[in-house]
Amino acid sequence: MQAFAAWFRQNPLTGILLIGLIFRVAAALNAPGYLMHDDHFLVIETAASWAEGEDYNAWMPWTQLANGIENPIPHQANLAYPGMVSGLFRLMIALGIVAPTSQMFIVRLIHGLFSLLMVALGYKLAEKLGGRRSGIWAGLALAGFAWFPHLGVRQLVEVVCIPPLMWSSWVVLKRPENHRNLRTWFIAGIGLGLATTLRYQAGIFGVGWAIAIAWANYQSGQKPSKSAKEICVLGGSSLLFFSLGQIQDVLIWGEPFAQLRAYIEYNNTHSSGYPQGFWHQYVWVILGLLIPPFSFAWAFGMGAIVRKHTLLVLPPLVFFIFHSYFPNKQERFILPMVPFVIVAGSIGWMAFRERSKFWQKRRELERNLGLLFIAANLIIGGIFCGVQPKKSRMDSMTALYNRGDLTNFLIVHTDKPAMPPQFYSGSWEKYWSSDLSTDEVNHRKVMCNSPTRAFPNYIVFSGSQHLGEGVERYKSTYSSLKYIEQVAPGKWDRLLSWLNPINSAERMMIYAIDPEVECDANKASIPP
């Protein structure tokens, strides 16, 4: 242990990256599944279906035309990120990697490796502006802080856009003020443009940059024309690379920024339908996410260096203010600024402790709090590297894939509806769904007589309290129903459901049926 400590003191960044790598590989291996709708159905299902010539979400105009929509319209989704992930799926298919679970391990691992850029850049920023100790604390937090390894392997665009945002900051802040020229701002704009390509709201950082540039130049006595030039170059560069990242709109829709316009229009008309929350909601999200009392130290440290390090603090602060004002409030929206809180907070707190008489006299207390911080993160981080969200949904689809004879399936929701992650089934045939209010006899006739969708050879019952009731009802209708297996909900899903019943924890019951038996002439005929 002493040898490692001595080596770490000589090679802190390498050691921090090694710690981050270990955590992320562990999460990639042991934390399959998905956190929420967006990181799977808007990314993985979309991207994987494109790679196989399908269009799961029917976002493409040709799919909409085929579905009878005379005037196709762009979906509000940003196509850039799922398009990149689709390229990765195409590569894996070309290499013969076709099992969904194997593909997803590679996807998680690549995302985890990419997130290490955030760790390296966070360390370098904190070290450059606050010294080696600040760099080590910021780097360790970004490498192994409770949530980051798990989030780093997820397909959350709010996390994927962080490295280019931090790279923009590093391009500028690594240089002394008198060594920054227009080329510096042009290169910084590349990172900002790429981040905005991935996540539209990342462009709000650009507004923060403009304010920070003007304020920093004012403080140093520079002419307003200098600020205007730097802002124009930064803005022009970011707009150029953002535009290049949206070129697919021209190829698909025949016009630029079609998806962006659809996104803006959708939010203008639907923002009230999303979680509203209080104006101060994100204050508590950040303080909770970064775990008190350490979160208070980081928040205090960030506020303490606003004037000294305006270019580091103002862009994420403006981003925070925007999201606090915007009516659609979801916790993940604020994630792009969290690493900046850690970096700026580490710099500010370390500077404060050096001049604080209280902490100068209590180095032992500080050391013990540091050990508590490390221990808490090892425990929480280790737990989250093994968390499997949406386990029963994923495992039930994987079970269908492993059967090797899936034609199509019917999912019966006996309680709350839960979209099955079809990607894991290995089939893009449009599945059937029903619930306990469905007339199962008539529904069977509809499925038997469908000219476009295959009749299911498996039924998956999904639910908890009324699962047995649903199975018994379908047994009286489907004479060929044969039990295959059941999949229990994971511990994480059960915990979330216990904490808040709005979160469902489904048990899945898989049964096989014989299409020929169920679709014979007497059962399948529909009266004229």
Short mmCIF file of C-alpha atoms in Angstrom, two decimals:
data_model
loop_
_atom_site.label_atom_id
_atom_site.label_comp_id
_atom_site.label_asym_id
_atom_site.label_seq_id
_atom_site.Cartn_x
_atom_site.Cartn_y
_atom_site.Cartn_z
CA MET A 1 0.00 0.00 0.00
CA GLN A 2 2.84 2.37 0.85
CA ALA A 3 4.50 1.58 -2.46
CA PHE A 4 1.29 2.46 -4.32
CA ALA A 5 0.95 5.70 -2.33
CA ALA A 6 4.51 6.67 -3.22
CA TRP A 7 3.92 5.81 -6.89
CA PHE A 8 0.63 7.77 -6.84
CA ARG A 9 2.37 10.86 -5.49
CA GLN A 10 4.75 10.70 -8.45
CA ASN A 11 2.07 9.90 -11.04
CA PRO A 12 -1.25 11.30 -9.76
CA LEU A 13 -3.03 11.64 -13.10
CA THR A 14 -2.06 8.12 -14.21
CA GLY A 15 -3.22 6.74 -10.87
CA ILE A 16 -6.50 8.63 -11.05
CA LEU A 17 -7.17 7.40 -14.58
CA LEU A 18 -6.38 3.85 -13.47
CA ILE A 19 -8.92 4.14 -10.65
CA GLY A 20 -11.48 5.56 -13.07
CA LEU A 21 -10.80 2.76 -15.53
CA ILE A 22 -11.26 0.04 -12.91
CA PHE A 23 -14.59 1.50 -11.80
CA ARG A 24 -15.87 1.88 -15.37
CA VAL A 25 -14.84 -1.60 -16.47
CA ALA A 26 -16.61 -2.95 -13.37
CA ALA A 27 -19.74 -0.96 -14.25
CA ALA A 28 -19.61 -2.07 -17.89
CA LEU A 29 -19.40 -5.70 -16.78
CA ASN A 30 -21.79 -5.73 -13.85
CA ALA A 31 -24.35 -2.98 -14.51
CA PRO A 32 -26.34 -3.89 -17.63
CA GLY A 33 -29.80 -2.52 -18.25
CA TYR A 34 -30.85 1.09 -18.65
CA LEU A 35 -31.78 3.90 -16.29
CA MET A 36 -34.75 5.48 -18.03
CA HIS A 37 -36.69 5.68 -21.26
CA ASP A 38 -34.37 8.12 -23.03
CA ASP A 39 -31.05 6.32 -22.63
CA HIS A 40 -32.46 3.16 -24.20
CA PHE A 41 -35.48 3.75 -26.42
CA LEU A 42 -34.25 7.06 -27.87
CA VAL A 43 -30.68 5.85 -28.34
CA ILE A 44 -30.15 2.08 -28.37
CA GLU A 45 -33.42 0.94 -29.96
CA THR A 46 -33.11 3.74 -32.49
CA ALA A 47 -29.45 3.21 -33.32
CA ALA A 48 -29.51 -0.59 -33.41
CA SER A 49 -32.58 -0.66 -35.64
CA TRP A 50 -30.97 1.78 -38.10
CA ALA A 51 -27.90 -0.44 -38.24
CA GLU A 52 -30.12 -3.30 -39.45
CA GLY A 53 -32.11 -1.26 -41.95
CA GLU A 54 -35.11 -0.75 -39.65
CA ASP A 55 -36.57 2.38 -38.09
CA TYR A 56 -37.84 1.47 -34.62
CA ASN A 57 -39.23 4.89 -33.69
CA ALA A 58 -40.44 5.78 -37.22
CA TRP A 59 -38.46 9.03 -37.22
CA MET A 60 -37.49 8.83 -40.89
CA PRO A 61 -39.76 10.36 -43.59
CA TRP A 62 -39.78 7.18 -45.69
CA THR A 63 -41.02 5.14 -42.71
CA GLN A 64 -43.75 7.67 -42.02
CA LEU A 65 -44.82 7.52 -45.68
CA ALA A 66 -44.92 3.73 -45.52
CA ASN A 67 -47.12 4.01 -42.41
CA GLY A 68 -49.65 6.13 -44.29
CA ILE A 69 -48.55 9.60 -43.14
CA GLU A 70 -48.87 11.81 -46.23
CA ASN A 71 -46.82 14.72 -44.87
CA PRO A 72 -43.95 13.38 -42.76
CA ILE A 73 -42.68 15.70 -40.04
CA PRO A 74 -39.38 15.61 -38.15
CA HIS A 75 -39.42 14.19 -34.65
CA GLN A 76 -38.10 16.49 -31.91
CA ALA A 77 -35.17 14.16 -31.23
CA ASN A 78 -31.59 15.12 -32.05
CA LEU A 79 -30.34 12.52 -34.56
CA ALA A 80 -26.61 13.16 -34.12
CA TYR A 81 -25.92 11.02 -31.06
CA PRO A 82 -28.05 7.98 -31.98
CA GLY A 83 -26.54 8.26 -35.46
CA MET A 84 -23.04 7.91 -33.98
CA VAL A 85 -24.12 4.96 -31.86
CA SER A 86 -25.69 3.40 -34.96
CA GLY A 87 -22.29 3.58 -36.66
CA LEU A 88 -20.85 1.61 -33.74
CA PHE A 89 -23.56 -1.06 -34.13
CA ARG A 90 -22.84 -1.29 -37.86
CA LEU A 91 -19.16 -1.87 -37.09
CA MET A 92 -19.95 -4.60 -34.56
CA ILE A 93 -22.28 -6.34 -37.01
CA ALA A 94 -19.55 -6.20 -39.67
CA LEU A 95 -17.17 -7.83 -37.18
CA GLY A 96 -19.67 -10.60 -36.43
CA ILE A 97 -20.67 -9.36 -32.98
CA VAL A 98 -24.45 -9.81 -33.11
CA ALA A 99 -25.63 -10.97 -29.66
CA PRO A 100 -27.42 -7.98 -28.07
CA THR A 101 -25.81 -8.47 -24.65
CA SER A 102 -22.33 -8.61 -26.20
CA GLN A 103 -23.04 -5.51 -28.26
CA MET A 104 -24.24 -3.63 -25.19
CA PHE A 105 -21.17 -4.57 -23.17
CA ILE A 106 -19.00 -3.03 -25.88
CA VAL A 107 -21.23 0.06 -26.05
CA ARG A 108 -21.01 0.51 -22.27
CA LEU A 109 -17.25 -0.03 -22.26
CA ILE A 110 -16.64 2.52 -25.03
CA HIS A 111 -18.81 5.07 -23.25
CA GLY A 112 -16.90 4.42 -20.04
CA LEU A 113 -13.55 4.94 -21.76
CA PHE A 114 -14.84 8.13 -23.37
CA SER A 115 -15.91 9.45 -19.96
CA LEU A 116 -12.29 9.16 -18.79
CA LEU A 117 -11.63 12.28 -20.88
CA MET A 118 -13.79 14.14 -18.36
CA VAL A 119 -11.57 12.80 -15.57
CA ALA A 120 -8.31 13.83 -17.27
CA LEU A 121 -9.59 17.29 -18.25
CA GLY A 122 -11.07 17.88 -14.80
CA TYR A 123 -7.73 17.04 -13.18
CA LYS A 124 -5.81 19.29 -15.56
CA LEU A 125 -8.17 22.24 -15.10
CA ALA A 126 -8.09 22.01 -11.30
CA GLU A 127 -4.31 21.53 -11.21
CA LYS A 128 -3.69 24.44 -13.57
CA LEU A 129 -5.90 26.89 -11.68
CA GLY A 130 -5.66 25.63 -8.12
CA GLY A 131 -2.54 23.53 -7.74
CA ARG A 132 -1.71 19.85 -7.50
CA ARG A 133 -3.87 19.13 -4.45
CA SER A 134 -6.94 20.63 -6.11
CA GLY A 135 -6.25 18.55 -9.21
CA ILE A 136 -5.97 15.33 -7.21
CA TRP A 137 -9.24 15.89 -5.35
CA ALA A 138 -11.15 16.93 -8.46
CA GLY A 139 -9.67 14.03 -10.44
CA LEU A 140 -10.43 11.43 -7.77
CA ALA A 141 -14.01 12.67 -7.47
CA LEU A 142 -14.59 12.52 -11.23
CA ALA A 143 -12.90 9.10 -11.46
CA GLY A 144 -14.66 7.30 -8.65
CA PHE A 145 -17.33 9.51 -7.15
CA ALA A 146 -20.39 7.45 -6.22
CA TRP A 147 -22.47 8.05 -9.36
CA PHE A 148 -19.96 8.88 -12.09
CA PRO A 149 -18.71 5.38 -13.04
CA HIS A 150 -22.28 4.15 -13.46
CA LEU A 151 -23.35 7.26 -15.38
CA GLY A 152 -20.20 7.08 -17.47
CA VAL A 153 -21.21 3.76 -19.05
CA ARG A 154 -24.78 4.85 -19.77
CA GLN A 155 -26.05 6.20 -23.06
CA LEU A 156 -27.15 9.50 -21.55
CA VAL A 157 -26.49 12.38 -23.92
CA GLU A 158 -26.33 14.70 -20.89
CA VAL A 159 -23.18 12.84 -19.83
CA VAL A 160 -21.72 12.25 -23.30
CA CYS A 161 -21.65 16.00 -24.02
CA ILE A 162 -19.46 16.75 -20.96
CA PRO A 163 -15.95 15.93 -22.35
CA PRO A 164 -16.16 18.39 -25.29
CA LEU A 165 -17.49 21.08 -22.93
CA MET A 166 -14.57 20.56 -20.54
CA TRP A 167 -12.14 20.44 -23.45
CA SER A 168 -13.30 23.93 -24.52
CA SER A 169 -12.55 25.20 -21.02
CA TRP A 170 -9.14 23.54 -21.02
CA VAL A 171 -8.17 25.02 -24.42
CA VAL A 172 -8.75 28.52 -23.03
CA LEU A 173 -7.71 28.23 -19.39
CA LYS A 174 -4.46 26.35 -19.95
CA ARG A 175 -3.08 29.54 -21.49
CA PRO A 176 -2.27 32.74 -19.56
CA GLU A 177 -4.62 35.58 -20.44
CA ASN A 178 -1.98 37.44 -22.47
CA HIS A 179 -1.30 34.31 -24.58
CA ARG A 180 -4.89 33.80 -25.71
CA ASN A 181 -5.50 34.84 -29.28
CA LEU A 182 -8.35 34.44 -31.75
CA ARG A 183 -7.04 31.00 -32.70
CA THR A 184 -7.51 29.93 -29.06
CA TRP A 185 -11.17 30.97 -29.14
CA PHE A 186 -11.71 29.31 -32.52
CA ILE A 187 -10.40 25.97 -31.20
CA ALA A 188 -12.47 26.33 -28.02
CA GLY A 189 -15.52 26.82 -30.22
CA ILE A 190 -14.97 23.38 -31.76
CA GLY A 191 -15.62 21.68 -28.43
CA LEU A 192 -18.64 23.86 -27.70
CA GLY A 193 -20.04 23.13 -31.18
CA LEU A 194 -19.54 19.38 -30.79
CA ALA A 195 -21.20 19.40 -27.36
CA THR A 196 -24.17 21.31 -28.79
CA THR A 197 -24.33 18.82 -31.67
CA LEU A 198 -24.84 16.08 -29.09
CA ARG A 199 -27.13 17.99 -26.73
CA TYR A 200 -28.85 21.16 -27.94
CA GLN A 201 -28.99 22.70 -24.46
CA ALA A 202 -25.19 22.59 -24.20
CA GLY A 203 -25.28 25.69 -26.38
CA ILE A 204 -26.34 27.62 -23.26
CA PHE A 205 -22.73 27.25 -22.12
CA GLY A 206 -21.91 29.48 -25.10
CA VAL A 207 -24.10 32.25 -23.67
CA GLY A 208 -22.19 31.87 -20.42
CA TRP A 209 -18.90 32.05 -22.29
CA ALA A 210 -19.94 35.31 -23.96
CA ILE A 211 -20.85 36.89 -20.62
CA ALA A 212 -17.66 35.56 -19.02
CA ILE A 213 -15.46 36.89 -21.83
CA ALA A 214 -17.01 40.36 -21.61
CA TRP A 215 -16.73 40.44 -17.82
CA ALA A 216 -13.15 39.12 -17.72
CA ASN A 217 -11.99 41.68 -20.27
CA TYR A 218 -13.79 44.45 -18.41
CA GLN A 219 -12.05 43.46 -15.18
CA SER A 220 -8.65 43.54 -16.86
CA GLY A 221 -9.30 46.92 -18.49
CA GLN A 222 -9.51 45.67 -22.09
CA LYS A 223 -11.43 47.50 -24.80
CA PRO A 224 -14.95 46.26 -25.64
CA SER A 225 -13.78 45.54 -29.19
CA LYS A 226 -11.52 42.79 -27.87
CA SER A 227 -14.47 41.07 -26.21
CA ALA A 228 -16.55 41.45 -29.37
CA LYS A 229 -13.87 39.79 -31.51
CA GLU A 230 -13.38 36.88 -29.10
CA ILE A 231 -17.12 36.30 -28.70
CA CYS A 232 -17.65 36.40 -32.48
CA VAL A 233 -14.84 33.92 -33.14
CA LEU A 234 -15.99 31.55 -30.38
CA GLY A 235 -19.61 31.81 -31.50
CA GLY A 236 -18.80 31.48 -35.20
CA SER A 237 -16.59 28.45 -34.63
CA SER A 238 -19.16 26.69 -32.42
CA LEU A 239 -21.95 27.46 -34.91
CA LEU A 240 -19.84 26.10 -37.77
CA PHE A 241 -19.11 22.79 -36.08
CA PHE A 242 -22.64 22.50 -34.72
CA SER A 243 -23.91 22.98 -38.29
CA LEU A 244 -21.57 20.28 -39.59
CA GLY A 245 -22.90 17.98 -36.87
CA GLN A 246 -26.46 18.55 -38.11
CA ILE A 247 -25.74 17.95 -41.81
CA GLN A 248 -27.85 14.79 -41.69
CA ASP A 249 -30.97 16.99 -41.62
CA VAL A 250 -30.17 18.16 -45.15
CA LEU A 251 -29.67 14.58 -46.32
CA ILE A 252 -32.84 13.28 -44.66
CA TRP A 253 -35.27 16.21 -44.81
CA GLY A 254 -33.73 18.30 -47.57
CA GLU A 255 -33.30 21.35 -45.34
CA PRO A 256 -30.94 22.40 -42.52
CA PHE A 257 -31.82 22.30 -38.82
CA ALA A 258 -35.12 20.48 -39.37
CA GLN A 259 -34.76 18.48 -36.15
CA LEU A 260 -33.72 21.57 -34.14
CA ARG A 261 -36.81 23.47 -35.28
CA ALA A 262 -38.98 20.48 -34.41
CA TYR A 263 -37.34 20.36 -30.98
CA ILE A 264 -37.99 24.05 -30.30
CA GLU A 265 -41.59 23.84 -31.52
CA TYR A 266 -42.23 20.75 -29.41
CA ASN A 267 -40.90 22.38 -26.25
CA ASN A 268 -42.90 25.55 -26.89
CA THR A 269 -46.12 23.56 -27.04
CA HIS A 270 -45.42 20.68 -24.63
CA SER A 271 -43.17 22.10 -21.91
CA SER A 272 -46.07 22.36 -19.46
CA GLY A 273 -46.69 18.63 -19.78
CA TYR A 274 -43.33 17.77 -18.20
CA PRO A 275 -42.25 17.96 -14.55
CA GLN A 276 -42.32 21.62 -13.48
CA GLY A 277 -40.73 21.68 -10.04
CA PHE A 278 -39.66 24.73 -8.04
CA TRP A 279 -37.18 27.33 -9.27
CA HIS A 280 -34.70 26.08 -6.66
CA GLN A 281 -35.14 22.38 -7.51
CA TYR A 282 -31.71 22.00 -9.12
CA VAL A 283 -29.99 23.49 -6.07
CA TRP A 284 -31.14 20.48 -4.06
CA VAL A 285 -30.44 18.08 -6.94
CA ILE A 286 -26.80 19.14 -7.05
CA LEU A 287 -26.37 19.25 -3.28
CA GLY A 288 -27.93 15.81 -2.99
CA LEU A 289 -26.16 14.29 -5.99
CA LEU A 290 -22.75 15.36 -4.67
CA ILE A 291 -23.59 14.02 -1.17
CA PRO A 292 -23.53 16.37 1.85
CA PRO A 293 -21.45 17.64 3.53
CA PHE A 294 -18.98 17.49 0.65
CA SER A 295 -21.49 19.02 -1.75
CA PHE A 296 -21.70 22.14 0.44
CA ALA A 297 -17.92 22.48 0.35
CA TRP A 298 -17.88 22.23 -3.45
CA ALA A 299 -20.75 24.71 -3.81
CA PHE A 300 -19.04 27.13 -1.43
CA GLY A 301 -15.72 26.75 -3.24
CA MET A 302 -17.31 27.40 -6.63
CA GLY A 303 -19.00 30.56 -5.38
CA ALA A 304 -15.77 31.77 -3.80
CA ILE A 305 -13.88 31.93 -7.11
CA VAL A 306 -16.50 33.51 -9.37
CA ARG A 307 -14.53 36.75 -9.72
CA LYS A 308 -11.08 35.15 -9.95
CA HIS A 309 -11.98 32.36 -12.40
CA THR A 310 -14.92 33.86 -14.26
CA LEU A 311 -14.27 31.86 -17.43
CA LEU A 312 -14.55 28.58 -15.52
CA VAL A 313 -17.56 29.40 -13.33
CA LEU A 314 -19.91 31.57 -15.39
CA PRO A 315 -20.65 29.19 -18.33
CA PRO A 316 -21.99 26.37 -16.09
CA LEU A 317 -23.67 28.94 -13.84
CA VAL A 318 -25.62 30.42 -16.76
CA PHE A 319 -26.54 26.88 -17.80
CA PHE A 320 -27.82 26.28 -14.27
CA ILE A 321 -29.89 29.50 -14.27
CA PHE A 322 -31.42 28.62 -17.64
CA HIS A 323 -32.55 25.18 -16.50
CA SER A 324 -33.83 26.58 -13.20
CA TYR A 325 -36.03 28.96 -15.19
CA PHE A 326 -37.08 26.52 -17.92
CA PRO A 327 -40.38 24.81 -16.97
CA ASN A 328 -39.33 21.25 -17.96
CA LYS A 329 -37.27 20.11 -14.96
CA GLN A 330 -35.77 16.62 -15.00
CA GLU A 331 -32.78 15.77 -12.81
CA ARG A 332 -30.58 14.49 -15.63
CA PHE A 333 -30.80 17.83 -17.47
CA ILE A 334 -28.41 19.43 -14.98
CA LEU A 335 -25.71 16.74 -15.25
CA PRO A 336 -23.46 18.64 -17.75
CA MET A 337 -22.60 21.24 -15.12
CA VAL A 338 -21.88 18.84 -12.23
CA PRO A 339 -18.20 18.16 -13.16
CA PHE A 340 -17.64 21.92 -13.33
CA VAL A 341 -18.99 22.23 -9.78
CA ILE A 342 -16.46 19.62 -8.66
CA VAL A 343 -13.54 21.24 -10.49
CA ALA A 344 -14.33 24.83 -9.49
CA GLY A 345 -15.39 23.73 -6.02
CA SER A 346 -12.13 21.87 -5.43
CA ILE A 347 -10.12 24.92 -6.50
CA GLY A 348 -12.13 27.28 -4.32
CA TRP A 349 -12.25 25.03 -1.26
CA MET A 350 -8.52 24.29 -1.30
CA ALA A 351 -7.76 28.01 -1.53
CA PHE A 352 -10.16 28.70 1.33
CA ARG A 353 -8.70 26.03 3.64
CA GLU A 354 -5.20 27.45 3.19
CA ARG A 355 -6.24 30.84 4.55
CA SER A 356 -8.81 29.61 7.07
CA LYS A 357 -7.57 29.67 10.64
CA PHE A 358 -10.26 27.16 11.58
CA TRP A 359 -8.99 24.53 9.16
CA GLN A 360 -5.34 25.34 9.76
CA LYS A 361 -5.86 24.31 13.38
CA ARG A 362 -7.89 21.20 12.50
CA ARG A 363 -5.84 19.24 9.99
CA GLU A 364 -6.73 15.98 11.76
CA LEU A 365 -10.44 16.69 11.35
CA GLU A 366 -9.85 17.49 7.70
CA ARG A 367 -7.93 14.24 7.23
CA ASN A 368 -10.71 12.21 8.86
CA LEU A 369 -13.35 13.88 6.69
CA GLY A 370 -11.24 13.05 3.66
CA LEU A 371 -11.08 9.41 4.68
CA LEU A 372 -14.84 9.43 5.24
CA PHE A 373 -15.28 10.85 1.74
CA ILE A 374 -13.13 8.11 0.22
CA ALA A 375 -14.85 5.35 2.21
CA ALA A 376 -18.35 6.58 1.31
CA ASN A 377 -17.46 6.70 -2.36
CA LEU A 378 -15.91 3.25 -2.37
CA ILE A 379 -19.05 1.81 -0.80
CA ILE A 380 -21.62 3.72 -2.88
CA GLY A 381 -19.55 3.52 -6.06
CA GLY A 382 -19.03 -0.22 -5.60
CA ILE A 383 -22.77 -0.73 -5.12
CA PHE A 384 -23.67 1.25 -8.22
CA CYS A 385 -21.11 -0.62 -10.32
CA GLY A 386 -23.29 -3.67 -9.72
CA VAL A 387 -26.73 -2.13 -10.10
CA GLN A 388 -28.88 -3.60 -12.89
CA PRO A 389 -31.83 -1.28 -13.58
CA LYS A 390 -34.85 -2.60 -15.51
CA LYS A 391 -33.45 -6.10 -15.02
CA SER A 392 -36.62 -8.13 -15.57
CA ARG A 393 -37.52 -6.25 -18.74
CA MET A 394 -34.07 -6.78 -20.21
CA ASP A 395 -33.66 -10.38 -19.07
CA SER A 396 -37.06 -11.42 -20.42
CA MET A 397 -36.17 -10.14 -23.89
CA THR A 398 -32.75 -11.80 -23.64
CA ALA A 399 -34.50 -15.06 -22.77
CA LEU A 400 -36.56 -14.81 -25.97
CA TYR A 401 -33.37 -14.20 -27.96
CA ASN A 402 -31.68 -17.20 -26.39
CA ARG A 403 -34.63 -19.44 -27.36
CA GLY A 404 -33.52 -19.01 -30.96
CA ASP A 405 -36.97 -19.43 -32.53
CA LEU A 406 -38.68 -16.09 -31.85
CA THR A 407 -41.11 -15.03 -34.58
CA ASN A 408 -42.91 -12.35 -32.61
CA PHE A 409 -44.23 -11.86 -29.10
CA LEU A 410 -47.27 -10.51 -27.29
CA ILE A 411 -46.70 -8.62 -24.06
CA VAL A 412 -49.61 -8.56 -21.63
CA HIS A 413 -49.51 -5.74 -19.08
CA THR A 414 -51.34 -6.97 -16.00
CA ASP A 415 -50.58 -3.83 -13.97
CA LYS A 416 -48.72 -0.75 -15.18
CA PRO A 417 -47.60 -0.68 -18.82
CA ALA A 418 -43.87 -1.21 -19.28
CA MET A 419 -42.28 -0.97 -22.73
CA PRO A 420 -40.21 -4.08 -23.45
CA PRO A 421 -36.64 -3.31 -24.64
CA GLN A 422 -37.13 -5.10 -27.96
CA PHE A 423 -33.47 -4.71 -28.93
CA TYR A 424 -32.52 -7.53 -26.55
CA SER A 425 -34.92 -9.92 -28.29
CA GLY A 426 -32.87 -9.73 -31.48
CA SER A 427 -36.00 -9.13 -33.59
CA TRP A 428 -37.44 -5.91 -35.01
CA GLU A 429 -40.82 -7.43 -35.90
CA LYS A 430 -43.42 -5.09 -34.42
CA TYR A 431 -44.61 -6.81 -31.27
CA TRP A 432 -48.20 -7.00 -29.99
CA SER A 433 -49.41 -5.67 -26.65
CA SER A 434 -52.54 -5.91 -24.51
CA ASP A 435 -53.73 -5.52 -20.93
CA LEU A 436 -56.46 -6.91 -18.69
CA SER A 437 -59.08 -4.66 -20.30
CA THR A 438 -58.42 -6.26 -23.71
CA ASP A 439 -60.87 -8.77 -25.15
CA GLU A 440 -58.26 -11.49 -25.61
CA VAL A 441 -60.45 -13.67 -27.85
CA ASN A 442 -61.09 -10.87 -30.34
CA HIS A 443 -57.48 -9.69 -30.06
CA ARG A 444 -56.27 -13.16 -31.04
CA LYS A 445 -58.44 -12.98 -34.17
CA VAL A 446 -56.99 -9.58 -35.04
CA MET A 447 -53.45 -10.91 -34.67
CA CYS A 448 -54.22 -14.02 -36.74
CA ASN A 449 -55.59 -11.93 -39.60
CA SER A 450 -52.97 -9.17 -39.64
CA PRO A 451 -51.43 -8.81 -43.13
CA THR A 452 -48.36 -6.93 -41.90
CA ARG A 453 -47.39 -8.33 -38.49
CA ALA A 454 -46.44 -11.88 -37.57
CA PHE A 455 -48.58 -13.77 -35.08
CA PRO A 456 -46.66 -14.23 -31.79
CA ASN A 457 -45.18 -17.54 -30.79
CA TYR A 458 -44.47 -16.26 -27.25
CA ILE A 459 -46.54 -14.38 -24.69
CA VAL A 460 -44.77 -12.34 -22.01
CA PHE A 461 -46.90 -11.45 -18.98
CA SER A 462 -45.65 -8.36 -17.18
CA GLY A 463 -46.78 -7.14 -13.77
CA SER A 464 -46.90 -7.79 -10.06
CA GLN A 465 -50.20 -7.81 -8.17
CA HIS A 466 -52.42 -9.08 -11.01
CA LEU A 467 -49.88 -11.24 -12.80
CA GLY A 468 -51.51 -14.53 -11.80
CA GLU A 469 -54.94 -13.28 -12.82
CA GLY A 470 -53.64 -12.36 -16.27
CA VAL A 471 -52.02 -15.76 -16.82
CA GLU A 472 -55.19 -17.62 -15.81
CA ARG A 473 -57.34 -15.55 -18.16
CA TYR A 474 -55.08 -16.25 -21.13
CA LYS A 475 -54.87 -19.95 -20.30
CA SER A 476 -58.61 -20.23 -20.98
CA THR A 477 -58.17 -18.57 -24.38
CA TYR A 478 -54.87 -19.98 -25.66
CA SER A 479 -55.04 -23.77 -25.56
CA SER A 480 -51.39 -24.18 -26.62
CA LEU A 481 -50.04 -21.97 -23.81
CA LYS A 482 -46.89 -23.60 -22.39
CA TYR A 483 -44.86 -22.25 -19.48
CA ILE A 484 -41.20 -21.49 -20.27
CA GLU A 485 -39.72 -19.43 -17.43
CA GLN A 486 -40.18 -16.41 -15.21
CA VAL A 487 -37.88 -13.46 -14.58
CA ALA A 488 -37.95 -11.72 -11.20
CA PRO A 489 -37.36 -7.97 -10.84
CA GLY A 490 -33.90 -6.91 -9.74
CA LYS A 491 -33.04 -5.69 -6.26
CA TRP A 492 -32.54 -2.11 -7.49
CA ASP A 493 -35.94 -2.00 -9.15
CA ARG A 494 -37.60 -3.42 -6.02
CA LEU A 495 -35.86 -0.80 -3.89
CA LEU A 496 -37.00 2.05 -6.13
CA SER A 497 -40.55 0.69 -6.13
CA TRP A 498 -40.50 0.45 -2.35
CA LEU A 499 -39.21 4.03 -2.02
CA ASN A 500 -41.73 5.37 -4.52
CA PRO A 501 -44.54 3.16 -5.87
CA ILE A 502 -44.62 5.22 -9.07
CA ASN A 503 -41.55 3.16 -10.02
CA SER A 504 -42.71 -0.27 -11.14
CA ALA A 505 -40.87 -3.53 -10.51
CA GLU A 506 -42.31 -6.09 -12.89
CA ARG A 507 -42.08 -9.84 -12.76
CA MET A 508 -42.09 -11.39 -16.24
CA MET A 509 -43.72 -14.74 -17.06
CA ILE A 510 -42.79 -16.21 -20.44
CA TYR A 511 -45.06 -18.70 -22.21
CA ALA A 512 -44.81 -20.28 -25.66
CA ILE A 513 -47.83 -20.69 -27.95
CA ASP A 514 -48.33 -22.49 -31.26
CA PRO A 515 -49.52 -20.12 -34.02
CA GLU A 516 -50.97 -22.96 -36.08
CA VAL A 517 -53.11 -24.16 -33.19
CA GLU A 518 -54.24 -20.66 -32.20
CA CYS A 519 -54.99 -19.53 -35.75
CA ASP A 520 -57.00 -22.48 -37.01
CA ALA A 521 -60.14 -21.69 -39.04
CA ASN A 522 -62.58 -21.74 -36.12
CA LYS A 523 -60.56 -19.56 -33.74
CA ALA A 524 -59.16 -17.06 -36.20
CA SER A 525 -62.19 -16.16 -38.31
CA ILE A 526 -63.53 -12.64 -37.99
CA PRO A 527 -67.27 -12.24 -38.69
CA PRO A 528 -68.03 -9.97 -41.67
#
